[in-house]
mmCIF file of C-alpha atoms in Angstrom:
data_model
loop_
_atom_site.group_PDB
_atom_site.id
_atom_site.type_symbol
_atom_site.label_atom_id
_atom_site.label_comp_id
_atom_site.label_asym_id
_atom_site.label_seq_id
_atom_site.Cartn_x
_atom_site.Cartn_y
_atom_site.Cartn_z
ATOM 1 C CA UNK A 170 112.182 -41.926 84.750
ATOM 2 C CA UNK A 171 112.125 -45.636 85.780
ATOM 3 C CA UNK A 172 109.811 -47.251 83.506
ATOM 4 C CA UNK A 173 108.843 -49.557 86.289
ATOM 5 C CA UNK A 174 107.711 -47.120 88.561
ATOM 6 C CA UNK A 175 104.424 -47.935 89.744
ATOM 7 C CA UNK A 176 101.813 -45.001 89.159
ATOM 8 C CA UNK A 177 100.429 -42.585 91.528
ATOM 9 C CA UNK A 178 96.734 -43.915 92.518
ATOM 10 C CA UNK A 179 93.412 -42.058 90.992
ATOM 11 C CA UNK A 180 92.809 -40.498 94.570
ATOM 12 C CA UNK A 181 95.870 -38.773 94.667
ATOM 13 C CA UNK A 182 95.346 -34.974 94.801
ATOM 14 C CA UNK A 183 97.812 -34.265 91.548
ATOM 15 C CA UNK A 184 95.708 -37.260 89.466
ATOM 16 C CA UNK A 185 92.329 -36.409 90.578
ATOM 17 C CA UNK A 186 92.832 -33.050 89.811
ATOM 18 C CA UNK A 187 93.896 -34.088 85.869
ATOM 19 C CA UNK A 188 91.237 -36.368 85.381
ATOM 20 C CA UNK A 189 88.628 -34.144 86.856
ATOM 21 C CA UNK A 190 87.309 -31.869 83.949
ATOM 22 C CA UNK A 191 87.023 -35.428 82.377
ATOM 23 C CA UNK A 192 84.730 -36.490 85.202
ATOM 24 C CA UNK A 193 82.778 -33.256 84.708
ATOM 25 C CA UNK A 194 81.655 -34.125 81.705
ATOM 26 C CA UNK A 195 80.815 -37.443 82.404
ATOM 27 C CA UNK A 196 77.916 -36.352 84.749
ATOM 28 C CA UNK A 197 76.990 -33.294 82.199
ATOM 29 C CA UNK A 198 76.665 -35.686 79.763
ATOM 30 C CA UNK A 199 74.495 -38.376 81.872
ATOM 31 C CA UNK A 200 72.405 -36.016 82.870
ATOM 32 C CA UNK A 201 71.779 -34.528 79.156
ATOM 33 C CA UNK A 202 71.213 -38.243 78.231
ATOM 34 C CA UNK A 203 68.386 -38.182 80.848
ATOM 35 C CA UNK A 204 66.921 -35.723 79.782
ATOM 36 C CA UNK A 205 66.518 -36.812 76.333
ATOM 37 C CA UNK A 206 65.111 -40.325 77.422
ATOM 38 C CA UNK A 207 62.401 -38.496 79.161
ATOM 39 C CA UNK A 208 61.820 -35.967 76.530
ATOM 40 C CA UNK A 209 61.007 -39.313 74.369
ATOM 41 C CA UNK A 210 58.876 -40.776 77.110
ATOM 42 C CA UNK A 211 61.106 -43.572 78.217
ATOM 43 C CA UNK A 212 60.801 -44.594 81.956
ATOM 44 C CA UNK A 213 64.343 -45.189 83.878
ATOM 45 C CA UNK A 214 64.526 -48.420 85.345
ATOM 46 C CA UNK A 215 67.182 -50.208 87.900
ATOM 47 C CA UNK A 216 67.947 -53.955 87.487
ATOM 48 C CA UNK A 217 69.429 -56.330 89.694
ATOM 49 C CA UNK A 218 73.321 -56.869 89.613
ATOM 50 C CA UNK A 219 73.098 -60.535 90.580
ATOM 51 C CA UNK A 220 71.861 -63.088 88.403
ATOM 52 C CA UNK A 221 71.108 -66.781 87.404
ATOM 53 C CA UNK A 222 73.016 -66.242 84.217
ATOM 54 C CA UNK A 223 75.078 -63.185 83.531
ATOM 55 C CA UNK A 224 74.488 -63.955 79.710
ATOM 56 C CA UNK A 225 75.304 -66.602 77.078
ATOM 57 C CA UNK A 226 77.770 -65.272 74.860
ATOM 58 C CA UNK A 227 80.943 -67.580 74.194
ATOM 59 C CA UNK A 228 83.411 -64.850 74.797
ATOM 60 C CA UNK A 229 81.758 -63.111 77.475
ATOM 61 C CA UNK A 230 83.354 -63.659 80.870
ATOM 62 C CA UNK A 231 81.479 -63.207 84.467
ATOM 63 C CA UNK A 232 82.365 -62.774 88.049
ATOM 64 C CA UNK A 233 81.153 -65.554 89.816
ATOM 65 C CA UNK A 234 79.629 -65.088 93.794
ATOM 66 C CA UNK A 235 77.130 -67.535 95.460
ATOM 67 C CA UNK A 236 74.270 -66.751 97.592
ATOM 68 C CA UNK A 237 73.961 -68.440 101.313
ATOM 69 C CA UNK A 238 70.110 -68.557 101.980
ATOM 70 C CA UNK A 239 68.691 -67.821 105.563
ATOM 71 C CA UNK A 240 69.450 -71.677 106.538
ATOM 72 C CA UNK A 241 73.069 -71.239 105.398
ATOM 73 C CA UNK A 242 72.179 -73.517 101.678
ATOM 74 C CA UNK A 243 74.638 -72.205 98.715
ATOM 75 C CA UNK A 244 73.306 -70.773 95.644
ATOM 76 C CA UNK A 245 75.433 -69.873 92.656
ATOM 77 C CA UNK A 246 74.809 -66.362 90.984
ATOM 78 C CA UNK A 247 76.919 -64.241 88.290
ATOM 79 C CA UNK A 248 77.155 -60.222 88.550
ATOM 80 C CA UNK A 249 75.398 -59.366 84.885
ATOM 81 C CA UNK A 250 77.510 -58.810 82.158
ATOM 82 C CA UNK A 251 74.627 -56.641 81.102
ATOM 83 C CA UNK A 252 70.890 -55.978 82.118
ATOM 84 C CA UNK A 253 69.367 -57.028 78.677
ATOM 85 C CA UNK A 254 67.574 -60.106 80.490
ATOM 86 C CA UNK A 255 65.622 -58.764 83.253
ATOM 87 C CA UNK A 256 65.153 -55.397 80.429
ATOM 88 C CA UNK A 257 63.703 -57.651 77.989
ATOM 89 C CA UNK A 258 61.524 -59.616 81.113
ATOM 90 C CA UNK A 259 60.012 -55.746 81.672
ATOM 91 C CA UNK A 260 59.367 -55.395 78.459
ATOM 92 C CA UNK A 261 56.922 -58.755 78.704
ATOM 93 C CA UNK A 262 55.599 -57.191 81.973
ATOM 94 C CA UNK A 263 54.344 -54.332 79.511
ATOM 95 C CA UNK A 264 56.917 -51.738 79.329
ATOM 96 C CA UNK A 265 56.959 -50.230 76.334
ATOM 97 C CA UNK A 266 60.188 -47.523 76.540
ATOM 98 C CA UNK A 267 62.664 -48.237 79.151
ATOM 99 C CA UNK A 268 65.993 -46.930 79.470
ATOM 100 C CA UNK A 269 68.967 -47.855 82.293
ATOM 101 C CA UNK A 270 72.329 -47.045 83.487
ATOM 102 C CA UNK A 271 74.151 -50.402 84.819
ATOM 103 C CA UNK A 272 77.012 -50.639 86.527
ATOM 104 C CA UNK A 273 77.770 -53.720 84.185
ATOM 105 C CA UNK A 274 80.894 -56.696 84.905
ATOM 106 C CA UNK A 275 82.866 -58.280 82.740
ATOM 107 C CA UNK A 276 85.991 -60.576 83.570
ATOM 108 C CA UNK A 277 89.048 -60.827 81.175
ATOM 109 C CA UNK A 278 88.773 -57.040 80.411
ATOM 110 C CA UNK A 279 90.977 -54.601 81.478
ATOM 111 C CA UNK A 280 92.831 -51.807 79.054
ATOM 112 C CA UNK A 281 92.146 -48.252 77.979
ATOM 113 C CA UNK A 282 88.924 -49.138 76.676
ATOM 114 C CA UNK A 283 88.271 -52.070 78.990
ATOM 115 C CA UNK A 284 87.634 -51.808 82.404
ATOM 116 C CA UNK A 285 86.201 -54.716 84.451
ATOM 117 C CA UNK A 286 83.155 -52.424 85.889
ATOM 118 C CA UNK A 287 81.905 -50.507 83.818
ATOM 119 C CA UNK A 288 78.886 -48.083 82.681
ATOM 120 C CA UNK A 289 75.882 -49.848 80.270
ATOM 121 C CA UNK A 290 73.517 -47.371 78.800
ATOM 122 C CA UNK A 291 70.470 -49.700 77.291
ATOM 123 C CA UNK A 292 67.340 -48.668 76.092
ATOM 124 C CA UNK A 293 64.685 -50.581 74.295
ATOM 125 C CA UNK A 294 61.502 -49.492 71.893
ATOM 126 C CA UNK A 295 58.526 -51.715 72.103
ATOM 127 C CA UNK A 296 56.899 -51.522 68.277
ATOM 128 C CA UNK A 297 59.580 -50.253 66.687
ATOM 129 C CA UNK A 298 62.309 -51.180 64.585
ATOM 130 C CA UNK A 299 66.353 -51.350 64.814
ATOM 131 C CA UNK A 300 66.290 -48.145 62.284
ATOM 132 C CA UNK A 301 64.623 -46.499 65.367
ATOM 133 C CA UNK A 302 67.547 -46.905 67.240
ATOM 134 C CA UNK A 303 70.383 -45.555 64.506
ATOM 135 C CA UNK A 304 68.670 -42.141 64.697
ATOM 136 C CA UNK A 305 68.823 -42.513 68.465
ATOM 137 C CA UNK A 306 72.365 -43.036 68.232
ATOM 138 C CA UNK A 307 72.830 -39.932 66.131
ATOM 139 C CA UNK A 308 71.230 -37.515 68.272
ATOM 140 C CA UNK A 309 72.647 -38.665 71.591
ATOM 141 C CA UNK A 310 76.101 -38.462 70.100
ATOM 142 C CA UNK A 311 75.808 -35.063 68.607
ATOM 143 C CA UNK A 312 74.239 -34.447 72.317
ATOM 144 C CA UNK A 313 76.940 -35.573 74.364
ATOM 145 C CA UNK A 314 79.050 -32.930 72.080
ATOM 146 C CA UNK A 315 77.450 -30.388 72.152
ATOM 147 C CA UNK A 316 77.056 -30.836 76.126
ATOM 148 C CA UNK A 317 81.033 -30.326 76.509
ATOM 149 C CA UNK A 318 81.314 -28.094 74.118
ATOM 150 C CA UNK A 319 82.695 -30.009 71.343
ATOM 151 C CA UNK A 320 82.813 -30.022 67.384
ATOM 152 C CA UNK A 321 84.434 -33.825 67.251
ATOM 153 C CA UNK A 322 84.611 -37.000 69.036
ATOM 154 C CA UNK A 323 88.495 -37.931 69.217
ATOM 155 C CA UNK A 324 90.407 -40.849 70.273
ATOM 156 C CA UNK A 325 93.947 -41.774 69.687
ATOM 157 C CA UNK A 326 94.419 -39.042 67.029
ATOM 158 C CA UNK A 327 91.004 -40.044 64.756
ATOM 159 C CA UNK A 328 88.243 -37.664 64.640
ATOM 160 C CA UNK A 329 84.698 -38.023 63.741
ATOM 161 C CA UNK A 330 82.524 -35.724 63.168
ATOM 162 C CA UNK A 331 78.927 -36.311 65.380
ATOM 163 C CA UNK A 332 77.100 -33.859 63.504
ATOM 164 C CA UNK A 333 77.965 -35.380 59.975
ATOM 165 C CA UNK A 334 75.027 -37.854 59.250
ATOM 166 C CA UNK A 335 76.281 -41.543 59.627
ATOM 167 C CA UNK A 336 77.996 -43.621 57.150
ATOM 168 C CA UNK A 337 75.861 -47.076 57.194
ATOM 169 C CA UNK A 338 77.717 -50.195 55.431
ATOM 170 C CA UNK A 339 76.410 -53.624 55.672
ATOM 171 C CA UNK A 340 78.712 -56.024 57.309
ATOM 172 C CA UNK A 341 79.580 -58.060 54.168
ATOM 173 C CA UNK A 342 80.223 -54.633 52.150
ATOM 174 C CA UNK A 343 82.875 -54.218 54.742
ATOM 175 C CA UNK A 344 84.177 -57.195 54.286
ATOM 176 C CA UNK A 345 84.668 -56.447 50.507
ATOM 177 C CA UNK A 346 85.617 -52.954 50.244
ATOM 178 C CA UNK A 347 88.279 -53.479 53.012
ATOM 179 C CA UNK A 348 89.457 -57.190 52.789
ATOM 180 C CA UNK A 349 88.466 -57.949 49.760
ATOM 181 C CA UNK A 350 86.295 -61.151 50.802
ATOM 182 C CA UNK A 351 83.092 -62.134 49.826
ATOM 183 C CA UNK A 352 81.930 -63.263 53.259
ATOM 184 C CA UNK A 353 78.164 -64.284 52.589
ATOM 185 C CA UNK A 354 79.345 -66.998 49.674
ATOM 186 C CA UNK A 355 80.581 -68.659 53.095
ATOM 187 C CA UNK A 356 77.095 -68.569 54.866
ATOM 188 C CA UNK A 357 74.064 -70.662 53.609
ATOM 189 C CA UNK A 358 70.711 -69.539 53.480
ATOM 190 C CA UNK A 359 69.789 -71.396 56.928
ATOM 191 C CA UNK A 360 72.562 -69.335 58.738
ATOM 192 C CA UNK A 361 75.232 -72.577 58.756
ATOM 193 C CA UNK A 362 78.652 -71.402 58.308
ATOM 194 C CA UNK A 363 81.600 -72.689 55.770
ATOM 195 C CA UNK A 364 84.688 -72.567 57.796
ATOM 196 C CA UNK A 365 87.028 -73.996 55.002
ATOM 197 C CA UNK A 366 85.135 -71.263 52.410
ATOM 198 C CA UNK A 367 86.626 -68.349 54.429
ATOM 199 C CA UNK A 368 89.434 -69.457 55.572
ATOM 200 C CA UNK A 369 90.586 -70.299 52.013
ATOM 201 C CA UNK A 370 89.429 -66.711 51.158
ATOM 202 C CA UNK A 371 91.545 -65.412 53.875
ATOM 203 C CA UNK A 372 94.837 -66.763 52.473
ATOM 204 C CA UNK A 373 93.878 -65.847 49.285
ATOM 205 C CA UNK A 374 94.472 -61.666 50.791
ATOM 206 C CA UNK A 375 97.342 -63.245 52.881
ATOM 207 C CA UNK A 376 95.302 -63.335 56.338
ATOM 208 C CA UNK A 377 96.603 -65.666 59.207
ATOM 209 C CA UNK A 378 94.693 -69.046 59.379
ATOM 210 C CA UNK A 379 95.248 -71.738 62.469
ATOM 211 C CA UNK A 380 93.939 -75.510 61.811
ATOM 212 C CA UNK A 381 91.974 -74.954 65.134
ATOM 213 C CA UNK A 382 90.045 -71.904 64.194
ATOM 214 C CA UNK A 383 86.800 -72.007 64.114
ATOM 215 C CA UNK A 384 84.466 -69.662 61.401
ATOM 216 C CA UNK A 385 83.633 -67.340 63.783
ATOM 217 C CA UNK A 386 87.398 -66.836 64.978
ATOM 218 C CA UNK A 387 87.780 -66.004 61.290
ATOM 219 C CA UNK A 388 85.394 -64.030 61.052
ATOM 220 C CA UNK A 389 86.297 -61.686 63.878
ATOM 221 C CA UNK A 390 90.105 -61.867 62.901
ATOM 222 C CA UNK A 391 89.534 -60.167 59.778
ATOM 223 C CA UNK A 392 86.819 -57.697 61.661
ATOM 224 C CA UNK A 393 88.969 -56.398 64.482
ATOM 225 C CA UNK A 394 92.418 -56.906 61.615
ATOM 226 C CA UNK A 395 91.030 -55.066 58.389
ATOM 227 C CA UNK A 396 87.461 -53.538 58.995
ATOM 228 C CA UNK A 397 87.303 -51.747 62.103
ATOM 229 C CA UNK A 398 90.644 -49.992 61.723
ATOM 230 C CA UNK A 399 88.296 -48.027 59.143
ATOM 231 C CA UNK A 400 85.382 -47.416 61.110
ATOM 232 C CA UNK A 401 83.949 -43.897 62.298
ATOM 233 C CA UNK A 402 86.853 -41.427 60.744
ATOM 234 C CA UNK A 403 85.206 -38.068 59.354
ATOM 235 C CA UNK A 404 81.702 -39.348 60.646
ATOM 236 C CA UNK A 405 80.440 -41.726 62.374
ATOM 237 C CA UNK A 406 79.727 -45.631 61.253
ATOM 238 C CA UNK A 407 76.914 -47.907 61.366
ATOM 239 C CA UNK A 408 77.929 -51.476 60.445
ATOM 240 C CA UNK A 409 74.702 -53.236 59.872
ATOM 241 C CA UNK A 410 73.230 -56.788 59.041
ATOM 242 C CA UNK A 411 75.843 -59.285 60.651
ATOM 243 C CA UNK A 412 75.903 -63.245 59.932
ATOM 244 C CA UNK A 413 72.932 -64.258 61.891
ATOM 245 C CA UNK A 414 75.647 -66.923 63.817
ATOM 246 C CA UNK A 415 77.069 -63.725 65.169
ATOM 247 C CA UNK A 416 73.350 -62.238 66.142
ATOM 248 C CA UNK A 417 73.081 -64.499 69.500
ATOM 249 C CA UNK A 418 70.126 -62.476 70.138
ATOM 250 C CA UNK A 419 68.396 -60.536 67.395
ATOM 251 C CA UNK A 420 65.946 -61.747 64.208
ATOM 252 C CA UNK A 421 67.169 -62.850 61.068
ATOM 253 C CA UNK A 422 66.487 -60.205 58.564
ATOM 254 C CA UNK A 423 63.284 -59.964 56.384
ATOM 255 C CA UNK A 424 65.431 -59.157 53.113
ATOM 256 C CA UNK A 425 68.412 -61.924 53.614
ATOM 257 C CA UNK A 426 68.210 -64.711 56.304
ATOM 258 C CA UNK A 427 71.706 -65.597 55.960
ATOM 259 C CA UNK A 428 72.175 -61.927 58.303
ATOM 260 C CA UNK A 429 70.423 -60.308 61.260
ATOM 261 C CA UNK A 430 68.997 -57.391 62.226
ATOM 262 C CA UNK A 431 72.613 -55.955 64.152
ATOM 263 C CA UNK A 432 74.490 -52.894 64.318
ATOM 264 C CA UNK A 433 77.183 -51.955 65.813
ATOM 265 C CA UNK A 434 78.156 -48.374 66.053
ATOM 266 C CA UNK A 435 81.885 -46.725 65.799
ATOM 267 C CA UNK A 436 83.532 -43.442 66.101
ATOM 268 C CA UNK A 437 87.307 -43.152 65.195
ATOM 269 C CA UNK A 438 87.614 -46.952 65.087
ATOM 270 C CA UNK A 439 85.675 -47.433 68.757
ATOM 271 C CA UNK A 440 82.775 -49.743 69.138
ATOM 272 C CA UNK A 441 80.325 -48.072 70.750
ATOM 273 C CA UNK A 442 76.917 -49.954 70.711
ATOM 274 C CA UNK A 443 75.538 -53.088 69.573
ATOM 275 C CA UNK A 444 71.573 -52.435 68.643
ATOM 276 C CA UNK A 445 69.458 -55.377 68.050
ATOM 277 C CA UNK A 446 65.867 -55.857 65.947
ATOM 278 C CA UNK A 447 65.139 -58.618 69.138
ATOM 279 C CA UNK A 448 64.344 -61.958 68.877
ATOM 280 C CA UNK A 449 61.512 -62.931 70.561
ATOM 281 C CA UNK A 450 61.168 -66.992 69.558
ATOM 282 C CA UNK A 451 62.154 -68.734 72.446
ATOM 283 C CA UNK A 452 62.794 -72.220 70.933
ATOM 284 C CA UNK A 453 65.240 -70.434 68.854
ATOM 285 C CA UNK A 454 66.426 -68.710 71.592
ATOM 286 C CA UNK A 455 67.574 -71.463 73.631
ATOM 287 C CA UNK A 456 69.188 -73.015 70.252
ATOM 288 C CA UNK A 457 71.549 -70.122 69.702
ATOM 289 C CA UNK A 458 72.199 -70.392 73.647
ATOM 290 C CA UNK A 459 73.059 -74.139 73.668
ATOM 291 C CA UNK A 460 75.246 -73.261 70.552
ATOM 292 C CA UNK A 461 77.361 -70.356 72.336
ATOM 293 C CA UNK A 462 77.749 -72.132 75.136
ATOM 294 C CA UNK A 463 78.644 -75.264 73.298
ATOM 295 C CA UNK A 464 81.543 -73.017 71.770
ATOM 296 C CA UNK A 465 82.405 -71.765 75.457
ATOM 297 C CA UNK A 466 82.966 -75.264 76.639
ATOM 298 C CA UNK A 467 85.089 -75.790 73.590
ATOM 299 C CA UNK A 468 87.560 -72.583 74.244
ATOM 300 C CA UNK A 469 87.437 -72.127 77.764
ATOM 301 C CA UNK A 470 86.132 -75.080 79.236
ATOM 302 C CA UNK A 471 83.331 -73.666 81.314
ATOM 303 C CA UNK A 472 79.810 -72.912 80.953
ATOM 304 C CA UNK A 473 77.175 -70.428 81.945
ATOM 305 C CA UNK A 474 73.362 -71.514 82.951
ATOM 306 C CA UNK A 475 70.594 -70.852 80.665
ATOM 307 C CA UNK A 476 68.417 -68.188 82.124
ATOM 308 C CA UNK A 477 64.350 -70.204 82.015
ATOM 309 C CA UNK A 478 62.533 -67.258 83.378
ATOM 310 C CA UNK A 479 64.286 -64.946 80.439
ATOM 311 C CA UNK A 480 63.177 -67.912 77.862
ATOM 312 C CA UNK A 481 60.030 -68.057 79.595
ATOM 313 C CA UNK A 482 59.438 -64.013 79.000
ATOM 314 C CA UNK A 483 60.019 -64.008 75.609
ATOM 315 C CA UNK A 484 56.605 -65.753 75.038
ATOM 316 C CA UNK A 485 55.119 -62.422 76.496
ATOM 317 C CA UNK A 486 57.447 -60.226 75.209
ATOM 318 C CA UNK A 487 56.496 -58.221 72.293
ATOM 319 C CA UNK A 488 58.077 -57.353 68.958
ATOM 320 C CA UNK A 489 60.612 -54.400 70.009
ATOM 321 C CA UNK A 490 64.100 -53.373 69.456
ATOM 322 C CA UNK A 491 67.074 -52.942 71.646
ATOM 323 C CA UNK A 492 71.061 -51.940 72.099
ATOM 324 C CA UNK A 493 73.502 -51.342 74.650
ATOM 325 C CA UNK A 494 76.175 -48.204 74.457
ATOM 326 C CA UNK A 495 79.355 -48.243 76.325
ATOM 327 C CA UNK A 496 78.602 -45.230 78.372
ATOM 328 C CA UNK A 497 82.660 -44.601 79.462
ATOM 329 C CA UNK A 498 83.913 -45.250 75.644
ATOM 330 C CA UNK A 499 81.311 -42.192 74.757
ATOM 331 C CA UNK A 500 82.362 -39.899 77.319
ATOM 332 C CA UNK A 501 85.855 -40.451 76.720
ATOM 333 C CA UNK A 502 85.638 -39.771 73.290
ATOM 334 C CA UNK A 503 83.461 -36.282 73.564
ATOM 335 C CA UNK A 504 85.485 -34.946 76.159
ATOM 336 C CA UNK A 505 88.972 -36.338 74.945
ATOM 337 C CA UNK A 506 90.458 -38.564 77.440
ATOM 338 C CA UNK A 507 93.242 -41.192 76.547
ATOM 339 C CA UNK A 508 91.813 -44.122 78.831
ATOM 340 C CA UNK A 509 88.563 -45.133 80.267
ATOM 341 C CA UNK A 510 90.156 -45.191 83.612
ATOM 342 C CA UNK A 511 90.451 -41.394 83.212
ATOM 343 C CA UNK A 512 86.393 -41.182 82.902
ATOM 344 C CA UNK A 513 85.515 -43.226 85.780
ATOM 345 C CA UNK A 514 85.095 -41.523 89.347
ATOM 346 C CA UNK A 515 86.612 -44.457 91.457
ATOM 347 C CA UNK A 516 88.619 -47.367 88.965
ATOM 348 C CA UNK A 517 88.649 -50.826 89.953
ATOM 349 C CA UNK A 518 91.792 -51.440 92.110
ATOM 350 C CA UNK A 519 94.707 -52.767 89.827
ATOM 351 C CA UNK A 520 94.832 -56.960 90.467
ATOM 352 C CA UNK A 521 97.014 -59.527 88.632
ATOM 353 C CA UNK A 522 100.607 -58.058 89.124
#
């Protein structure tokens, strides 16, 4: 076969037809997912796609648009790279449990677990803490398996067990057991960051180090390089308490302020949410902001605007906790497909070739 052959589009007959038990259990699976939000007494809310400010992450990338107002005046808006702003803005309106499916956009993405739309499921708990959200976690993913019928999540050959309970490992044990770097001997106890600390603790196991990289490029080097490779085989993995520099948007930690209350979830290496205990001081808020986007500037040479009525919100908004699950990555790992493309009932057209 020519290896340049282009492939046969999603909506032809032969495709559809492959990918459609796949799609099948997409909707199964969203509608067990409902069901469990209401069972817990979460309301289902719908947020706008267009924004001031898509979000303020340094490596997050938007679709720009612009508005024209009834007089034909331009205003710039972003389509959200996720709906945790206007969430969290409900959430000072007096919410209490809210849960959403967004259609979500992110530029720069595009793979077989990226896709440049995709599907966000976020839900938030007024009152309650992160550790709230772990069991979550474990009960919708032993859900969506048992809703198709399945013993194990799979992807790429890995396994994981959803009904095994959850391996939880601090960020910095990570680092340790599968690096062999002592990460928070890099990080004071006011958050700042030793670049030349970590780097030198990198060449010490042999790790690449550039003169231009930055403490956080080193620090996700040796995450993606040597710790999530080991995430989520046999059972599933919660990797807790991250560097509160890599927290843009959740509380330092009670027990150690150098980290923050974050976890990420994985099953057979996969990222699959990022749950927050959420910060709710706004001063610091717009700190961590400025910082990102200080760092965006830096690498890409562009900026995003700071979102004031978000800021503003977080005055009002009360002590709660929050996360955000790739809804695609979970399907496609419960009912076995190879890319996310496979999971998703109309792809993005193919662009850039």
């Amino acid at each position: 076969m020519n290896s340049s052959a282009k492939a046969s589009p999603w909506w032809t007959p032969s495709v559809h037809a492959d990918r459609r038990a796949f799609l099948l259990g997409r909707n199964a699976i969203q509608a067990a997912l409902r069901g469990f939000f209401a069972r817990e007494d979460f309301i289902e809310v719908d947020t706008a796609v267009l924004q001031v400010s898509p979000g303020n992450e340094a490596h997050l990338h938007a679709f720009a648009t612009e508005a024209l107002t009834t007089d034909g005046q331009k205003a710039p808006f972003y389509l959200h790279t996720s709906p945790e702003f206007a969430c969290k803005k409900l959430l000072a309106a007096g919410e209490e449990r809210i849960s959403c499916f967004a259609h979500v956009y992110r530029n720069r993405e595009r793979g077989p677990l990226h896709h440049p739309e995709f599907t966000m499921l976020e839900w938030y708990r007024a009152g309650e803490s992160y550790e709230s959200l772990m069991m979550d976690c474990v009960r919708i993913l032993a859900l969506a398996a048992e809703t198709v019928k399945t013993g194990t999540l799979a992807y790429r050959g890995g396994e994981s067990d959803p009904f095994a309970g959850p391996e939880r490992i601090s960020v910095a044990e990570a680092f340790e057991r599968h690096a062999g770097i002592d990460l928070l001997a890099s990080v004071a106890a006011d958050g700042s960051t030793d670049r030349d600390h970590l780097a030198a603790e990198m060449k010490r196991v042999c790790m690449r180090v550039a003169d231009d990289d930055g403490w956080a490029d080193l620090f996700s080097r040796v995450l993606v390089e040597k710790i999530e490779p080991h995430l989520g085989f046999g059972r599933i993995t919660i990797l807790d308490e991250y560097p509160v520099s890599e927290a843009a948007l959740a509380r330092p930690s009670a027990r150690d302020p150098r980290v923050a209350e974050r976890f990420e979830l994985y099953a057979c290496g996969v990222e699959l949410a990022n749950g927050f205990g959420e910060l709710t001081n706004a001063g610091e808020q717009r700190r961590r902001f400025e910082v990102e986007m200080a760092e965006k500037a830096r690498v890409y040479g562009e900026t995003y605007p700071l979102d004031e009525d978000f800021l503003a919100a977080l005055s009002l908004m009360p002590e709660a906790s929050g996360i955000a699950l790739g809804f695609d990555r979970l399907v496609m790992l419960a009912t076995g497909a190879a890319r996310i493309d496979q999971v998703l009932w109309a792809p993005v057209a193919e662009y850039g070739r």
